[in-house]
Coordinates of C-alpha atoms and ligand atoms in Angstrom, one line a residue:
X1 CA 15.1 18.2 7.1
X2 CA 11.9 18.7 5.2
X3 CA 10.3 16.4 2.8
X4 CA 6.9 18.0 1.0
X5 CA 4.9 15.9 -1.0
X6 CA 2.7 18.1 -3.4
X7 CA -0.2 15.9 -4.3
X8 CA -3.7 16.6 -6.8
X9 CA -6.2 16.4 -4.7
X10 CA -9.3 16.7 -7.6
X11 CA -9.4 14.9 -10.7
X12 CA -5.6 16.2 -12.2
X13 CA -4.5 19.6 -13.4
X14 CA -4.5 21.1 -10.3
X15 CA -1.2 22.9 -10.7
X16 CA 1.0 20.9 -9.5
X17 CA 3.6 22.1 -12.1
X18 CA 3.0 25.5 -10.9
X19 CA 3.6 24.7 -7.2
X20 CA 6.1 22.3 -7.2
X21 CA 7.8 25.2 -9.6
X22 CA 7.1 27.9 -6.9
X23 CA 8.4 25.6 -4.0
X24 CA 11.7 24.2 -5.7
X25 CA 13.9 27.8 -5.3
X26 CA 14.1 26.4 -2.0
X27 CA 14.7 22.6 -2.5
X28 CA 17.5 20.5 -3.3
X29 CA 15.8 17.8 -4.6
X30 CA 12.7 17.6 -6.5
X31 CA 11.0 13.5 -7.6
X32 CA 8.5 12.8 -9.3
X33 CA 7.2 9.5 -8.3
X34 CA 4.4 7.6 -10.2
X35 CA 2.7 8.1 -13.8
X36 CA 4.7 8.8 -17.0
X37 CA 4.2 10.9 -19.9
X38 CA 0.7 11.3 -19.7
X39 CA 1.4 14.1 -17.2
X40 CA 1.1 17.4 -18.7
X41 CA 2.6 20.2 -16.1
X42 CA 2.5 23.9 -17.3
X43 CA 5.1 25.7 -15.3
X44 CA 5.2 29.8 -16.4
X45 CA 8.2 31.4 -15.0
X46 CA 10.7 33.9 -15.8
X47 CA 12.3 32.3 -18.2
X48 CA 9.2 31.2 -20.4
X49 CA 6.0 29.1 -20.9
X50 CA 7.2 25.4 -20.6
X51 CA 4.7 22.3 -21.0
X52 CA 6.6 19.2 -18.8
X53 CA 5.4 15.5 -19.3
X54 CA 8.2 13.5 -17.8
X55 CA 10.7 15.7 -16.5
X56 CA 10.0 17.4 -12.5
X57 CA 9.2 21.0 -12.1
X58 CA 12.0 21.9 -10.6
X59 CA 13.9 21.6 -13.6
X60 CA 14.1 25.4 -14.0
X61 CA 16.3 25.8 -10.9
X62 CA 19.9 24.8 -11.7
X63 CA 20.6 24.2 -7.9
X64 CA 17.7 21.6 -7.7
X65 CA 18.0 18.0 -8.9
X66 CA 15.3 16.4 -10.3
X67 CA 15.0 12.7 -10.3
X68 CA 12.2 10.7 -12.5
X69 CA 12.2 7.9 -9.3
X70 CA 11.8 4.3 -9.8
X71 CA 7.9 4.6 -9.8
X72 CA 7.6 6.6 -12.8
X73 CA 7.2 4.8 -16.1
X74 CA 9.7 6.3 -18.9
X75 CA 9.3 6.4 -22.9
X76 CA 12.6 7.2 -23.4
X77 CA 12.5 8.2 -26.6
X78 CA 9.8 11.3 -25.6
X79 CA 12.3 11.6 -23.0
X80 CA 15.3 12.5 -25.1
X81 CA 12.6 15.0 -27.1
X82 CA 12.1 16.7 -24.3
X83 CA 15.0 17.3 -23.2
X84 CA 15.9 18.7 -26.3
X85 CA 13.2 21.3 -26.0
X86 CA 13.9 22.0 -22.7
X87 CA 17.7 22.8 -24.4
X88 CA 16.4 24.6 -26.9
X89 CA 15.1 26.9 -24.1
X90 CA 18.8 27.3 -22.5
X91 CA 18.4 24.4 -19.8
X92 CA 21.2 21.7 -20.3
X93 CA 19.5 19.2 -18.3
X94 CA 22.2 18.4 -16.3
X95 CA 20.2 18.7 -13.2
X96 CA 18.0 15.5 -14.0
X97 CA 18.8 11.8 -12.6
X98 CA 16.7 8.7 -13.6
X99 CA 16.2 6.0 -11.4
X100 CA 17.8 2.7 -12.8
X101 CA 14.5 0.5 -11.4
X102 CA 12.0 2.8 -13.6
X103 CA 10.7 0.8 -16.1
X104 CA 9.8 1.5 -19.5
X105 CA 6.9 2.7 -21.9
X106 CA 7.5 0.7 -24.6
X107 CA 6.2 1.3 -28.5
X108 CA 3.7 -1.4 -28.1
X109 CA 2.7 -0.2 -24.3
X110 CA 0.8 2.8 -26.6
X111 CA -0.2 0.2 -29.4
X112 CA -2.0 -1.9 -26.6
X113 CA -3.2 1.4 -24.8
X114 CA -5.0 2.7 -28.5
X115 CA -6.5 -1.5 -28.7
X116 CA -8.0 -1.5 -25.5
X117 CA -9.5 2.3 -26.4
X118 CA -11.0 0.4 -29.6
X119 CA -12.2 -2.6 -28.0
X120 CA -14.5 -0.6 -25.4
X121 CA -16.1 1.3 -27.9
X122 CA -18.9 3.7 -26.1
X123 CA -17.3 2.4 -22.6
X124 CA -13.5 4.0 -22.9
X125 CA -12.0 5.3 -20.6
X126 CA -9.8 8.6 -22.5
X127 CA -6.5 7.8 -21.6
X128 CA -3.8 9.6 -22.8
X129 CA -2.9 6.7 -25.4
X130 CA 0.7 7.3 -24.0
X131 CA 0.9 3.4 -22.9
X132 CA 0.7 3.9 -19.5
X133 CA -2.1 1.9 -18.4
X134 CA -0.1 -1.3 -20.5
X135 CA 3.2 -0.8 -18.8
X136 CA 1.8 -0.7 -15.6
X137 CA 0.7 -4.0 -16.3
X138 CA 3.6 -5.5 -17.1
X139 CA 5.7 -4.5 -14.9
X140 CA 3.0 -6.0 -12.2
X141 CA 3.3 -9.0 -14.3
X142 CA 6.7 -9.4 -14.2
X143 CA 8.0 -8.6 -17.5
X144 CA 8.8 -5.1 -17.8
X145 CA 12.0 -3.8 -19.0
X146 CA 13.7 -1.4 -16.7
X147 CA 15.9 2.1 -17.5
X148 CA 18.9 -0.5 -16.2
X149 CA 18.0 -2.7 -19.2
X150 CA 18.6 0.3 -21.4
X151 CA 22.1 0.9 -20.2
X152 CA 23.1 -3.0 -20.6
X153 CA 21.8 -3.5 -24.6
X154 CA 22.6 -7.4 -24.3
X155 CA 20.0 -7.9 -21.5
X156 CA 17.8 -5.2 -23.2
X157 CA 17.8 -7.2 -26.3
X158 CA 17.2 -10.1 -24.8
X159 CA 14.0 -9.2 -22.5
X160 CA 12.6 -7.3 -25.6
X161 CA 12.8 -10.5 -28.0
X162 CA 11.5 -12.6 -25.1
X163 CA 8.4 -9.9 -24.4
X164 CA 7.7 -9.8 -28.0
X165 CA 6.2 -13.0 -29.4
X166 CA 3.5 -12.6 -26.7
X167 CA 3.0 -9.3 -27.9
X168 CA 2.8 -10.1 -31.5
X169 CA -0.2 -12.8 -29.8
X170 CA -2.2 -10.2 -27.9
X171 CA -2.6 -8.3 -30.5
X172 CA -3.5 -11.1 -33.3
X173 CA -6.4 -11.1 -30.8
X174 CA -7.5 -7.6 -32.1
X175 CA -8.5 -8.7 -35.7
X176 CA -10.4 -5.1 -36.6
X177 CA -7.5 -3.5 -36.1
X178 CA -4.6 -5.4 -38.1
X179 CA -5.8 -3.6 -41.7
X180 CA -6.4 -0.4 -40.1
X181 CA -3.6 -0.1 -37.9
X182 CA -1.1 -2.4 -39.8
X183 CA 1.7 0.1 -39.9
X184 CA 1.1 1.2 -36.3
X185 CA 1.2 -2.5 -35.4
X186 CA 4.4 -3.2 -37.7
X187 CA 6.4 -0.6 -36.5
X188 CA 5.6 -1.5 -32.9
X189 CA 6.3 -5.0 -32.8
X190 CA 9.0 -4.6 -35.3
X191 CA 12.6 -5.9 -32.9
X192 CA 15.2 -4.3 -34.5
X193 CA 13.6 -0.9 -35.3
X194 CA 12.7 -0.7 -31.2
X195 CA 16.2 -1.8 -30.3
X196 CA 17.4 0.7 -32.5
X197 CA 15.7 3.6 -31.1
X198 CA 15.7 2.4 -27.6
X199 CA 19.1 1.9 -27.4
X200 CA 19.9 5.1 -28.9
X201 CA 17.5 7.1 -26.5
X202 CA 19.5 4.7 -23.8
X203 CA 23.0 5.9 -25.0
X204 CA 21.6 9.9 -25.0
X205 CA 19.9 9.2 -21.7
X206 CA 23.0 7.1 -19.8
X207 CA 24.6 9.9 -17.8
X208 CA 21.4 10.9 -16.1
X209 CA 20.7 7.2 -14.9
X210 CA 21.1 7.1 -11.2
X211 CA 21.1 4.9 -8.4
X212 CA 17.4 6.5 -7.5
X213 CA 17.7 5.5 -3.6
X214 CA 21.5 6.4 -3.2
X215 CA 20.6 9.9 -4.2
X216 CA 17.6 10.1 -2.1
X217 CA 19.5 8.4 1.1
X218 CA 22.2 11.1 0.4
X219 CA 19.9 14.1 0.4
X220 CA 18.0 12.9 3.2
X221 CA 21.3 12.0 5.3
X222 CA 22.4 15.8 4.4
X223 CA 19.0 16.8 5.5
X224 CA 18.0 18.5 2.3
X225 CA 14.8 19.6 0.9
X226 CA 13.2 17.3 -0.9
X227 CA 9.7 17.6 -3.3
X228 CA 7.9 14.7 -4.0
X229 CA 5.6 15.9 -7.5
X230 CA 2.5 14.4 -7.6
X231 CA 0.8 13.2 -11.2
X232 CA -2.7 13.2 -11.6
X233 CA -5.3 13.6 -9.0
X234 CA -6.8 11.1 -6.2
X235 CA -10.3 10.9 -8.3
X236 CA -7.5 8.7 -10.9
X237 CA -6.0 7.0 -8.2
X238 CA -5.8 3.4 -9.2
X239 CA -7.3 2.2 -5.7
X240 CA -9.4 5.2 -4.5
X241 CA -10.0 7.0 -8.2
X242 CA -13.6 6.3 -9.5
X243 CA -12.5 3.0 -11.0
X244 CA -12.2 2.2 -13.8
X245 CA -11.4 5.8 -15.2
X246 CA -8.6 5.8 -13.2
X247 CA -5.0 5.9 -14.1
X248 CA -2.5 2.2 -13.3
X249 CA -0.7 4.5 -10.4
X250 CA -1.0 5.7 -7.0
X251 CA -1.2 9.3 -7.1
X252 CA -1.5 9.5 -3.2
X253 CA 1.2 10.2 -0.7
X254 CA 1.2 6.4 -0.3
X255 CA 2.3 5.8 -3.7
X256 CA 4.8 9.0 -2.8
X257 CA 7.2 6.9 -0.6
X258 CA 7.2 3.6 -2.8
X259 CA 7.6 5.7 -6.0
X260 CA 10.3 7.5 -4.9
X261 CA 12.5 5.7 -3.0
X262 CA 12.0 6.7 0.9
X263 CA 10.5 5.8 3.9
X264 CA 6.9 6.5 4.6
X265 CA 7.6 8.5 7.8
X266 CA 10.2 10.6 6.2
X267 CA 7.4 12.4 4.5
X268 CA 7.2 15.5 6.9
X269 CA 4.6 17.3 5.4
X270 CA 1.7 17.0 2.7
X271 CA 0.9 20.1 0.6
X272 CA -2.5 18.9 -1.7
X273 CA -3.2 21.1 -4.8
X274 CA -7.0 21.8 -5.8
X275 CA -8.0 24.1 -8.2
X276 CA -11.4 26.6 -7.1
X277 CA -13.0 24.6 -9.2
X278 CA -13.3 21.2 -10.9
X279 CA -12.2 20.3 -13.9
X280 CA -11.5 16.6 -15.6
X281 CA -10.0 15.0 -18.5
X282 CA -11.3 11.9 -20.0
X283 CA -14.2 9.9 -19.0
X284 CA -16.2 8.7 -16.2
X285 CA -18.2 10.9 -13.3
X286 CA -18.2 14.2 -12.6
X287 CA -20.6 15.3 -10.6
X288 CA -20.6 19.3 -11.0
X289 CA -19.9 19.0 -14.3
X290 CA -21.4 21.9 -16.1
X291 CA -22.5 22.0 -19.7
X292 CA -23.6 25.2 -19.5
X293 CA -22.5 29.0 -20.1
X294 CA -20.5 28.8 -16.8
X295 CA -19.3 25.7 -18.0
X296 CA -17.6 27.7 -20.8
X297 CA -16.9 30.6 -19.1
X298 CA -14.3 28.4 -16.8
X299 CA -13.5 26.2 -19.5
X300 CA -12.3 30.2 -21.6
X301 CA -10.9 31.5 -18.7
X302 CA -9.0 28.8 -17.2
X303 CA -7.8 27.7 -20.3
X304 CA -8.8 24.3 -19.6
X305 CA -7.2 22.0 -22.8
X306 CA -5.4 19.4 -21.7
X307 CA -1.4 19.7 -21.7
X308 CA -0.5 16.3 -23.0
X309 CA -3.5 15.6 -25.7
X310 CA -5.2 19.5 -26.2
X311 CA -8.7 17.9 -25.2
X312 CA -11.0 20.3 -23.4
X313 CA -11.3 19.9 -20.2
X314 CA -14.7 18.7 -18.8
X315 CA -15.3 21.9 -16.4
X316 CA -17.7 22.2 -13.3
X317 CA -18.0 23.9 -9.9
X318 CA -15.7 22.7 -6.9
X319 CA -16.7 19.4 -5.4
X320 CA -15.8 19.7 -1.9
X321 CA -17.3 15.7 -1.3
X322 CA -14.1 14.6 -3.1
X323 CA -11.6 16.9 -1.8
X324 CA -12.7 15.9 1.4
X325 CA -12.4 12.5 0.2
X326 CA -8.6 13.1 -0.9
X327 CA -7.7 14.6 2.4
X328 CA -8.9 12.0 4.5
X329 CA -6.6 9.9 1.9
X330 CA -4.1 11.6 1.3
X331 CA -3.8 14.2 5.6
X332 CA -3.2 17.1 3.7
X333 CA -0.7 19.2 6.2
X334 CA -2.5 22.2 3.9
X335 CA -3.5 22.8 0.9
X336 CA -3.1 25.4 -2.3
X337 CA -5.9 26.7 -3.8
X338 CA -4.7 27.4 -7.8
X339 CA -6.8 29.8 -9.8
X340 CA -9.1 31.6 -7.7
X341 CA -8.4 34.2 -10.4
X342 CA -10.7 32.3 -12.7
X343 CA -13.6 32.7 -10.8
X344 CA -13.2 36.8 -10.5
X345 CA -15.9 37.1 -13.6
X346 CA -19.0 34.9 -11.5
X347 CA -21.4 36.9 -10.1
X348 CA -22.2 33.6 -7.9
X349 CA -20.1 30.6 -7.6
X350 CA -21.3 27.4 -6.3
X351 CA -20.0 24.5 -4.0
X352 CA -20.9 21.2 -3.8
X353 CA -21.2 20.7 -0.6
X354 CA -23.1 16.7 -0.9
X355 CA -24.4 14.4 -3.4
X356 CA -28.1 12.9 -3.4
X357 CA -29.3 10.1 -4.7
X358 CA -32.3 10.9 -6.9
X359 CA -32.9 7.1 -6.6
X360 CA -33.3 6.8 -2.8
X361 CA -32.7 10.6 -1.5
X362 CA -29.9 9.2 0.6
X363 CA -27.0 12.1 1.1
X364 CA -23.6 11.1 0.3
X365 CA -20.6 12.7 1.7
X366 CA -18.0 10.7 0.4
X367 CA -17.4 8.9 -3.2
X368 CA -19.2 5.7 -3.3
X369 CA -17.3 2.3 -4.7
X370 CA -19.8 1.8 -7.2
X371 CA -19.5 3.9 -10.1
X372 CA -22.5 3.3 -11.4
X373 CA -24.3 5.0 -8.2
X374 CA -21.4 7.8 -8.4
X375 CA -23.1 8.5 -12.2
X376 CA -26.6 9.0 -10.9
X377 CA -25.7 11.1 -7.5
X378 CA -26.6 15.0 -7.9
X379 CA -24.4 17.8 -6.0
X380 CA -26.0 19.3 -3.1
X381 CA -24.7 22.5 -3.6
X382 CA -24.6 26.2 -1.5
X383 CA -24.3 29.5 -3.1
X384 CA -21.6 31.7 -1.9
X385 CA -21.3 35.4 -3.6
X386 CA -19.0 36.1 -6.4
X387 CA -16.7 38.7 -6.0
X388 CA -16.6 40.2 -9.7
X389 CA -13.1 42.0 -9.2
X390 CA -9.7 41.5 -11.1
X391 CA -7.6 39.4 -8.4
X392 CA -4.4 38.4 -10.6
X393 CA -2.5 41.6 -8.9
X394 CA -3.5 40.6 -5.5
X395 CA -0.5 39.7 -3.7
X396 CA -1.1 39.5 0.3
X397 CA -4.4 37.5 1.8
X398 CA -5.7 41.3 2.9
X399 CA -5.5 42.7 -0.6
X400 CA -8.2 39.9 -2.0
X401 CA -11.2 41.2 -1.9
X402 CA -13.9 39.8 1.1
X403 CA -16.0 37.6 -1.1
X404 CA -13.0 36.1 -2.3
X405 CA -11.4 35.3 1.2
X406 CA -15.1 34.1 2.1
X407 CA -14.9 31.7 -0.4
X408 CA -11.5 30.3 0.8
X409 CA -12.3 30.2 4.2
X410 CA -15.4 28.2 3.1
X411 CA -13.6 25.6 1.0
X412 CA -11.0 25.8 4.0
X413 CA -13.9 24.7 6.4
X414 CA -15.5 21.6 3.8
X415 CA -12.3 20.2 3.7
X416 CA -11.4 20.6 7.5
X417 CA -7.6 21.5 5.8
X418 CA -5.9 24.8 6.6
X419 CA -5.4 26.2 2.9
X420 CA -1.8 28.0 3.1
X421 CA -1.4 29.3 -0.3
X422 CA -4.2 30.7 -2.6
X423 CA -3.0 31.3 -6.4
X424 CA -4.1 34.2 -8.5
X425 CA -2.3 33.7 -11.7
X426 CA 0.3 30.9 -13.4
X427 CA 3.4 33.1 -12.0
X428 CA 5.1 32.7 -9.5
X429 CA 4.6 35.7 -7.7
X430 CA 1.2 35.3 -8.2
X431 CA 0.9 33.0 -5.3
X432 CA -0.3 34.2 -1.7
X433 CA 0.9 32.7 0.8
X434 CA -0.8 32.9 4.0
Ligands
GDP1 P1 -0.8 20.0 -13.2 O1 -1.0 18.9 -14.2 O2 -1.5 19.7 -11.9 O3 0.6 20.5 -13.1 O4 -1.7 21.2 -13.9 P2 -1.6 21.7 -15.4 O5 -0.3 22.4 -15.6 O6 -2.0 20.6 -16.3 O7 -2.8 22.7 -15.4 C1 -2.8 23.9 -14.7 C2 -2.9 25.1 -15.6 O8 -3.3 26.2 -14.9 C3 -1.5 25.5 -16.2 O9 -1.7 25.9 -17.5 C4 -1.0 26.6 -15.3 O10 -0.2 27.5 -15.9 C5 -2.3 27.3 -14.9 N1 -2.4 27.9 -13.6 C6 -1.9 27.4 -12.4 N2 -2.2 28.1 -11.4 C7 -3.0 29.1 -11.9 C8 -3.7 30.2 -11.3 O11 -3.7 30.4 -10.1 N3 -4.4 31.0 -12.2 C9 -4.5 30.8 -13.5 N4 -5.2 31.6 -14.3 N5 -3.8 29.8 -14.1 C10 -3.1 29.0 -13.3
IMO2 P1 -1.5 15.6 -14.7 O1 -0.3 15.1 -14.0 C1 -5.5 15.0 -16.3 C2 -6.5 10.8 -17.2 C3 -6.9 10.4 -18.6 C4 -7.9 9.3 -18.3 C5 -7.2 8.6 -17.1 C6 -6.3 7.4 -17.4 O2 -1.2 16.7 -15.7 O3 -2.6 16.0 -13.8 P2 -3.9 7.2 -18.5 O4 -3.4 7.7 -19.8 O5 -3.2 7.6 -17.3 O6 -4.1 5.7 -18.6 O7 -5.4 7.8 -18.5 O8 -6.4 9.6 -16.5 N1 -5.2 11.5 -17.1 C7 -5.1 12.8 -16.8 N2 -6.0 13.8 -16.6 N3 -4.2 15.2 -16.0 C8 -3.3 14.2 -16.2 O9 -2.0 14.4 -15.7 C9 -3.7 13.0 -16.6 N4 -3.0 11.8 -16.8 C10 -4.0 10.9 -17.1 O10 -7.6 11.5 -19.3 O11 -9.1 9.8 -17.9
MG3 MG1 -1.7 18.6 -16.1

């Protein structure tokens, strides 16, 4: 029996797609246990270019399963549309299973989510406006609606006419918005439109709804391979992330076991995904961020838009304070490096190795609580040689040129983590596995 969990160890956008992609031809069951729609995973394989937001990575491997576990929060209706893309690309989807205790991204989740934006002005925090942050809340609160709800319309109807007169209340409380956003706020407080399209998403999305921890019991009594698909990155972790730019989930293995529906010490091994750089969507610190000419050059090279909303990515060099940081978190078994291959054009690449406080001069080796210190603290960094060579055809560890392997082995020794696979390219036999 193995169970991998496959967690962002940086700030999101590691490639998590990509491995979890790579790893599934030999897993029977791949989960993806926290966040929603706000996920944007590019998977490149042999049968295309495919941009996933809800639906696991192992989607692309008929044999696999792929279960959106009970920690995952579901818009059902951007469910259903991608599924029909992923159709429209030959996959039937008959491989996917939702968990009946997921709950729900409801139309007025993303209403709240865009509010909120509003209302902190200079101080937001660039979410994906996909509602995540909102149903988060309520389902702390109490007063979610579950996928089960959506396969039972009387129960669904009556949680959403008892959720929505408080809704219609919260946002009364946004005045600014009401003439601007009046049809937004119409059609997302409007009860029969959402029952409507809810329970029509519900009846397309029925024969995937599973019992999330039968299935998982099952494959781990048949002592299947299991992968556990991280969203987002520790820096966005809703208790460790630099708070409050963070995301409302637990990206870290912890939220792995409660998200998906098994024990803690099932979890055999911990694969963490950091890219050879940084790189960060939406606001908040960012230590090596570079807003220079190598900022571009990653930012051109990597292709670093966002997935899910286009943004650019903010790009810098590789922070190894909070990679460390995740790994002490998250006890990485190992960890992939992704697109090494993005560096090959550097004549010098550098690593932050520290962070000072201009204020005090103190050195920080880990992410402080207070954000507002994390703003001011400077990367120590060391220079390591570039290596200036075209490493996408590389395919064994002794084909990559020495500067490159340096540079691993470097990064291998900041984060005190063996790092088992390096990636050259999106493919999937671009990855080296050591
Ligand atoms: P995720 O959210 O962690 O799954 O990562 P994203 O899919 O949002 O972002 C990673 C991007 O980098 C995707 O477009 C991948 O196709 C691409 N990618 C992954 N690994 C590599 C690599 O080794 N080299 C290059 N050039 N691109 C890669
Ligand atoms: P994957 O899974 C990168 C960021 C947003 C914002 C913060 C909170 O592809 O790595 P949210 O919408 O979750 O309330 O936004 O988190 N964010 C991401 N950044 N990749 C993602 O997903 C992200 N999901 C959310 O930009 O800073
Ligand atoms: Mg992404």
């Amino acid at each position: 029996m193995s169970v991998i969990a496959v967690v962002g160890a940086q700030w999101g956008d590691e490639g998590k797609g990509r491995v979890v992609d790579y790893l599934a031809e030999d897993a029977e069951l791949v989960i993806r246990y926290g966040g929603g729609n706000n996920a944007g995973h590019t998977v490149v394989n042999p049968h295309g270019h495919f941009k996933l937001h809800l639906i696991p990575s192992g989607i692309f491997h008929p044999g696999t399963r792929n279960l959106l576990g009970n920690g995952v929060v579901i818009n059902p209706p951007a469910l259903v549309a991608e599924l029909d893309g992923l159709r429209g690309a030959g996959f039937d989807g008959d491989n996917l299973f939702i968990s009946d205790r997921a709950h729900l991204v409801m139309p007025y989740h993303v209403l709240l989510d865009q509010l909120e934006e509003r209302e902190r002005g200079a101080g937001k925090l660039g979410t994906t406006s996909r509602g995540i942050g909102p149903a988060y809340v309520d389902k702390v609160a109490r007063r979610g609606l579950r996928v089960i709800d959506l396969v039972e319309p009387e129960t669904f109807r009556a949680r959403l006419a008892a959720a929505l007169p408080r809704i219609r209340r919260v946002v009364a409380g946004y005045p600014g918005a009401a003439d601007e956003m009046a049809d937004e706020i119409d059609a997302a407080t409007d009860e029969a439109r959402i029952a409507d399209a809810y329970l029509a998403a519900g009846t397309r999305l029925a024969r995937h709804v599973v019992d999330g921890q039968g299935l998982v019991d099952e494959s781990l009594e048949r002592g299947e391979r299991i992968l556990l698909e991280g969203q987002l990155g520790t820096m966005r972790d809703l208790d460790w992330g630099i708070y409050p730019y963070v995301t409302s989930s637990s990206p870290i293995p912890g939220g792995a076991s409660l998200g998906a529906g098994l024990p803690a010490v099932a979890i055999d091994q911990v694969l963490g995904v950091a890219k050879a750089y940084t790189t960060a969507v939406g606001a908040g610190p960012l230590p090596t961020e570079l807003e220079d000419a190598d900022g571009e050059l990653l930012r051109d090279r990597g292709q670093e838009y966002g997935t899910s909303t286009g943004r650019a990515r903010r790009c810098g060099w590789y922070d190894a304070v909070a990679v460390r940081f995740s790994v002490r978190l998250a006890g990485y078994s190992s960890i992939a490096l992704t697109k090494v291959d993005v560096l090959d054009a550097f004549d010098r690449i550098l690593v932050a190795r520290a962070y000072r406080d201009p204020a005090d001069g103190r050195e920080w080796t880990t992410v402080p609580a207070s954000t507002s210190v994390y703003e001011r603290l400077e990367p120590v960094y060391e220079e390591l040689p570039g290596w200036q060579a075209d490493t996408t055809a590389c395919r064994t560890w002794a084909e990559l040129p020495a500067a490159a392997r340096a540079y691993v082995e470097r990064l291998e020794e900041l984060a005190s983590v063996p790092i088992s696979h390096v990636s050259v390219g999106p493919e999937r036999a671009q990855m080296i596995v050591r």
